[in-house]
Amino acid sequence: MIFQMPVQGKSSNCYILSCDASKKAVIIDPGSGSDAIMTTLMKEHLDPELIILTHGHHDHIGAVEKLRKELQIKVAVHKKDAEMLINPIKNRSQFWGTNITLSPAEICLEDNQKIVIGNMEISVIHTPGHTPGSISLLTDQGLFSGDTLFDGQVGKTDLPGGSIDDLLSSIHNKLLVLKDDVKVYPGHGGSTTIGNERSANPYIRYELWKGEISW
């Protein structure tokens, strides 16, 4: 089951992905709102095992430290974004005056790594472009695309470490190869499908990309 939780004040999405059989769960991108996340976990009788971050920007990591301590669970991020968690300049929180500094991630992920939570298998897809260590997470329930692919948009690449060439390569070579009916749960905005983005997303074409991205 998927619980989508918009992060108040940051326009980003946090997801709780759970195994129906075991009630074990993973928390994806808790940007803030730890109390709301805890309430959902308790209400649904879920047993969280891991926090996974699709990348290291402040609007996706703000509630990590509180949840990590309260739930006594580990944090996983791609190895190329690991330093962002401990550096408020690199995670952009200093720019917003919040200065988020986390403890180092216990797990540094790599491309094609498999994570098993209950009966769920989560495949890590390294999709650099928005950040060097951006990842998407593929499960039987859908693709969690972080800030790589949105409904009708793509992630911005004008921040340090961003690359439009890497982003479009990630989207074309790793995400658009998936089946049309794969549901996409992005880091901002509403859900979409791979088929919708393949046919209608103007930003995945080099010649139409103008940098008009807000996330």
CSV table of C-alpha atoms in Angstrom, one decimal:
chain,number,residue,atom,x,y,z
A,1,MET,CA,0.0,0.0,0.0
A,2,ILE,CA,1.1,3.5,-0.7
A,3,PHE,CA,0.5,6.5,1.5
A,4,GLN,CA,1.3,9.8,-0.1
A,5,MET,CA,1.9,12.7,2.3
A,6,PRO,CA,2.4,16.2,1.0
A,7,VAL,CA,5.1,17.9,3.0
A,8,GLN,CA,3.6,21.1,4.5
A,9,GLY,CA,5.4,24.3,3.5
A,10,LYS,CA,7.8,22.6,1.1
A,11,SER,CA,5.5,21.4,-1.7
A,12,SER,CA,7.2,18.0,-1.8
A,13,ASN,CA,5.9,14.5,-1.3
A,14,CYS,CA,6.7,12.0,1.4
A,15,TYR,CA,5.6,8.4,0.8
A,16,ILE,CA,5.1,5.5,3.1
A,17,LEU,CA,5.3,2.2,1.2
A,18,SER,CA,4.1,-0.9,3.1
A,19,CYS,CA,3.9,-4.6,2.6
A,20,ASP,CA,0.2,-5.7,3.1
A,21,ALA,CA,1.2,-9.1,4.4
A,22,SER,CA,3.8,-8.2,7.0
A,23,LYS,CA,2.9,-4.5,7.7
A,24,LYS,CA,6.6,-3.7,7.3
A,25,ALA,CA,7.2,-0.3,5.7
A,26,VAL,CA,9.7,2.1,4.2
A,27,ILE,CA,9.5,5.9,4.4
A,28,ILE,CA,10.6,7.8,1.3
A,29,ASP,CA,11.7,11.4,1.4
A,30,PRO,CA,10.4,12.7,4.8
A,31,GLY,CA,10.9,16.4,4.1
A,32,SER,CA,9.1,17.5,7.2
A,33,GLY,CA,5.9,16.6,9.1
A,34,SER,CA,7.3,13.9,11.4
A,35,ASP,CA,4.3,14.0,13.6
A,36,ALA,CA,1.9,13.3,10.7
A,37,ILE,CA,4.2,10.5,9.5
A,38,MET,CA,4.2,8.9,13.0
A,39,THR,CA,0.4,9.2,13.2
A,40,THR,CA,0.0,7.4,9.9
A,41,LEU,CA,2.4,4.6,11.0
A,42,MET,CA,0.5,4.1,14.2
A,43,LYS,CA,-3.0,4.4,12.7
A,44,GLU,CA,-2.1,1.8,10.0
A,45,HIS,CA,-0.2,-0.4,12.5
A,46,LEU,CA,2.9,-0.3,10.3
A,47,ASP,CA,6.4,-1.4,11.2
A,48,PRO,CA,8.9,0.9,9.5
A,49,GLU,CA,12.3,-0.6,8.7
A,50,LEU,CA,14.1,2.0,6.7
A,51,ILE,CA,14.1,5.6,5.5
A,52,ILE,CA,15.1,6.0,1.8
A,53,LEU,CA,16.1,9.3,0.3
A,54,THR,CA,15.8,9.9,-3.4
A,55,HIS,CA,18.4,12.7,-3.1
A,56,GLY,CA,19.9,15.0,-0.5
A,57,HIS,CA,18.1,18.3,-0.9
A,58,HIS,CA,16.6,19.9,2.2
A,59,ASP,CA,13.0,19.6,1.2
A,60,HIS,CA,13.3,15.8,1.2
A,61,ILE,CA,15.3,15.3,4.4
A,62,GLY,CA,14.0,17.7,7.0
A,63,ALA,CA,12.2,15.1,9.2
A,64,VAL,CA,14.9,12.4,8.9
A,65,GLU,CA,16.7,12.9,12.2
A,66,LYS,CA,13.6,13.0,14.4
A,67,LEU,CA,12.1,9.9,12.7
A,68,ARG,CA,15.4,8.1,12.8
A,69,LYS,CA,15.7,8.6,16.6
A,70,GLU,CA,12.0,7.9,17.4
A,71,LEU,CA,11.8,4.8,15.2
A,72,GLN,CA,15.4,3.6,15.7
A,73,ILE,CA,15.7,2.9,11.9
A,74,LYS,CA,18.5,3.4,9.4
A,75,VAL,CA,18.7,5.9,6.6
A,76,ALA,CA,19.7,5.0,3.0
A,77,VAL,CA,20.9,7.4,0.3
A,78,HIS,CA,23.0,7.0,-2.9
A,79,LYS,CA,26.7,7.3,-2.1
A,80,LYS,CA,27.1,10.3,-4.4
A,81,ASP,CA,24.6,12.3,-2.3
A,82,ALA,CA,25.7,11.1,1.1
A,83,GLU,CA,27.8,14.2,1.9
A,84,MET,CA,24.7,16.4,1.3
A,85,LEU,CA,23.1,15.1,4.4
A,86,ILE,CA,25.8,16.4,6.7
A,87,ASN,CA,26.4,19.7,4.9
A,88,PRO,CA,23.8,22.4,5.0
A,89,ILE,CA,25.4,24.3,2.1
A,90,LYS,CA,25.2,21.2,-0.2
A,91,ASN,CA,21.7,20.2,0.9
A,92,ARG,CA,20.6,23.9,0.3
A,93,SER,CA,19.1,24.3,3.7
A,94,GLN,CA,21.5,27.1,4.6
A,95,PHE,CA,20.1,29.1,1.7
A,96,TRP,CA,16.6,28.8,3.3
A,97,GLY,CA,17.9,29.6,6.8
A,98,THR,CA,17.2,26.2,8.3
A,99,ASN,CA,20.7,24.7,8.4
A,100,ILE,CA,19.8,21.0,8.4
A,101,THR,CA,22.7,18.8,9.4
A,102,LEU,CA,22.0,15.1,9.7
A,103,SER,CA,24.1,12.2,11.0
A,104,PRO,CA,25.7,10.3,8.2
A,105,ALA,CA,23.5,7.7,6.4
A,106,GLU,CA,24.0,4.2,7.6
A,107,ILE,CA,23.5,2.8,4.1
A,108,CYS,CA,25.0,4.1,0.9
A,109,LEU,CA,23.1,2.8,-2.1
A,110,GLU,CA,24.3,1.9,-5.6
A,111,ASP,CA,22.7,1.5,-9.0
A,112,ASN,CA,20.7,-1.8,-9.4
A,113,GLN,CA,20.8,-2.5,-5.6
A,114,LYS,CA,17.8,-4.5,-4.3
A,115,ILE,CA,16.1,-3.7,-1.0
A,116,VAL,CA,13.7,-6.2,0.5
A,117,ILE,CA,11.1,-5.0,3.0
A,118,GLY,CA,8.7,-7.7,4.0
A,119,ASN,CA,7.5,-9.2,0.7
A,120,MET,CA,8.4,-6.1,-1.2
A,121,GLU,CA,11.4,-5.8,-3.4
A,122,ILE,CA,12.6,-2.2,-4.2
A,123,SER,CA,15.1,-1.7,-7.1
A,124,VAL,CA,17.4,1.2,-6.9
A,125,ILE,CA,17.8,3.0,-10.2
A,126,HIS,CA,20.6,5.7,-10.2
A,127,THR,CA,19.1,8.6,-12.1
A,128,PRO,CA,21.6,11.5,-11.8
A,129,GLY,CA,20.9,14.9,-13.2
A,130,HIS,CA,19.0,16.8,-10.5
A,131,THR,CA,21.8,15.8,-8.2
A,132,PRO,CA,24.8,13.5,-8.8
A,133,GLY,CA,23.2,10.8,-6.5
A,134,SER,CA,19.6,11.1,-7.4
A,135,ILE,CA,17.8,7.8,-7.5
A,136,SER,CA,14.4,6.4,-8.5
A,137,LEU,CA,12.9,3.4,-6.8
A,138,LEU,CA,11.0,0.8,-8.7
A,139,THR,CA,8.5,-1.5,-7.0
A,140,ASP,CA,5.6,-3.7,-8.1
A,141,GLN,CA,3.4,-0.8,-7.0
A,142,GLY,CA,5.1,1.9,-9.1
A,143,LEU,CA,8.1,4.1,-9.6
A,144,PHE,CA,9.1,6.7,-7.0
A,145,SER,CA,11.0,9.2,-9.2
A,146,GLY,CA,12.1,11.8,-6.7
A,147,ASP,CA,13.0,15.0,-8.4
A,148,THR,CA,13.9,13.3,-11.7
A,149,LEU,CA,10.6,13.0,-13.4
A,150,PHE,CA,7.3,14.8,-12.7
A,151,ASP,CA,3.8,15.0,-14.3
A,152,GLY,CA,4.6,17.1,-17.3
A,153,GLN,CA,8.0,18.3,-16.1
A,154,VAL,CA,11.5,17.2,-15.1
A,155,GLY,CA,13.8,18.1,-12.2
A,156,LYS,CA,15.7,21.4,-12.3
A,157,THR,CA,19.4,21.1,-13.1
A,158,ASP,CA,20.7,24.6,-12.3
A,159,LEU,CA,21.8,23.9,-8.8
A,160,PRO,CA,25.4,22.7,-7.9
A,161,GLY,CA,25.9,19.2,-9.1
A,162,GLY,CA,23.0,19.3,-11.6
A,163,SER,CA,23.3,18.3,-15.2
A,164,ILE,CA,20.6,18.5,-17.9
A,165,ASP,CA,22.5,16.0,-20.1
A,166,ASP,CA,22.7,13.5,-17.2
A,167,LEU,CA,19.0,14.1,-16.3
A,168,LEU,CA,17.7,13.5,-19.8
A,169,SER,CA,20.0,10.5,-20.2
A,170,SER,CA,18.6,9.1,-17.0
A,171,ILE,CA,15.0,9.7,-18.1
A,172,HIS,CA,15.4,8.3,-21.6
A,173,ASN,CA,17.7,5.4,-20.8
A,174,LYS,CA,16.4,4.2,-17.4
A,175,LEU,CA,12.9,5.4,-16.9
A,176,LEU,CA,11.2,5.6,-20.4
A,177,VAL,CA,12.3,2.0,-21.0
A,178,LEU,CA,9.7,0.9,-18.4
A,179,LYS,CA,6.2,-0.1,-19.5
A,180,ASP,CA,3.6,2.6,-20.2
A,181,ASP,CA,1.3,1.5,-17.4
A,182,VAL,CA,4.0,1.9,-14.7
A,183,LYS,CA,2.6,4.5,-12.2
A,184,VAL,CA,5.0,7.3,-11.3
A,185,TYR,CA,5.0,8.9,-7.9
A,186,PRO,CA,7.2,12.0,-8.0
A,187,GLY,CA,8.8,14.1,-5.4
A,188,HIS,CA,6.5,17.0,-6.2
A,189,GLY,CA,3.0,17.2,-7.6
A,190,GLY,CA,0.6,14.5,-8.5
A,191,SER,CA,1.2,11.0,-9.9
A,192,THR,CA,1.4,10.1,-13.5
A,193,THR,CA,2.5,7.2,-15.7
A,194,ILE,CA,5.5,6.4,-17.8
A,195,GLY,CA,3.2,6.3,-20.9
A,196,ASN,CA,1.8,9.8,-20.2
A,197,GLU,CA,5.3,11.2,-19.8
A,198,ARG,CA,6.6,9.5,-22.9
A,199,SER,CA,3.9,11.0,-25.0
A,200,ALA,CA,3.2,14.3,-23.5
A,201,ASN,CA,6.1,15.6,-21.4
A,202,PRO,CA,7.8,18.4,-23.5
A,203,TYR,CA,10.8,18.7,-21.2
A,204,ILE,CA,12.2,15.4,-22.1
A,205,ARG,CA,13.1,16.7,-25.5
A,206,TYR,CA,16.4,18.6,-25.7
A,207,GLU,CA,15.1,21.1,-28.3
A,208,LEU,CA,12.2,22.1,-26.1
A,209,TRP,CA,14.0,22.3,-22.8
A,210,LYS,CA,14.1,26.0,-21.6
A,211,GLY,CA,15.0,25.6,-17.9
A,212,GLU,CA,11.6,26.6,-16.8
A,213,ILE,CA,11.5,24.2,-13.9
A,214,SER,CA,10.4,25.1,-10.4
A,215,TRP,CA,11.5,22.2,-8.2
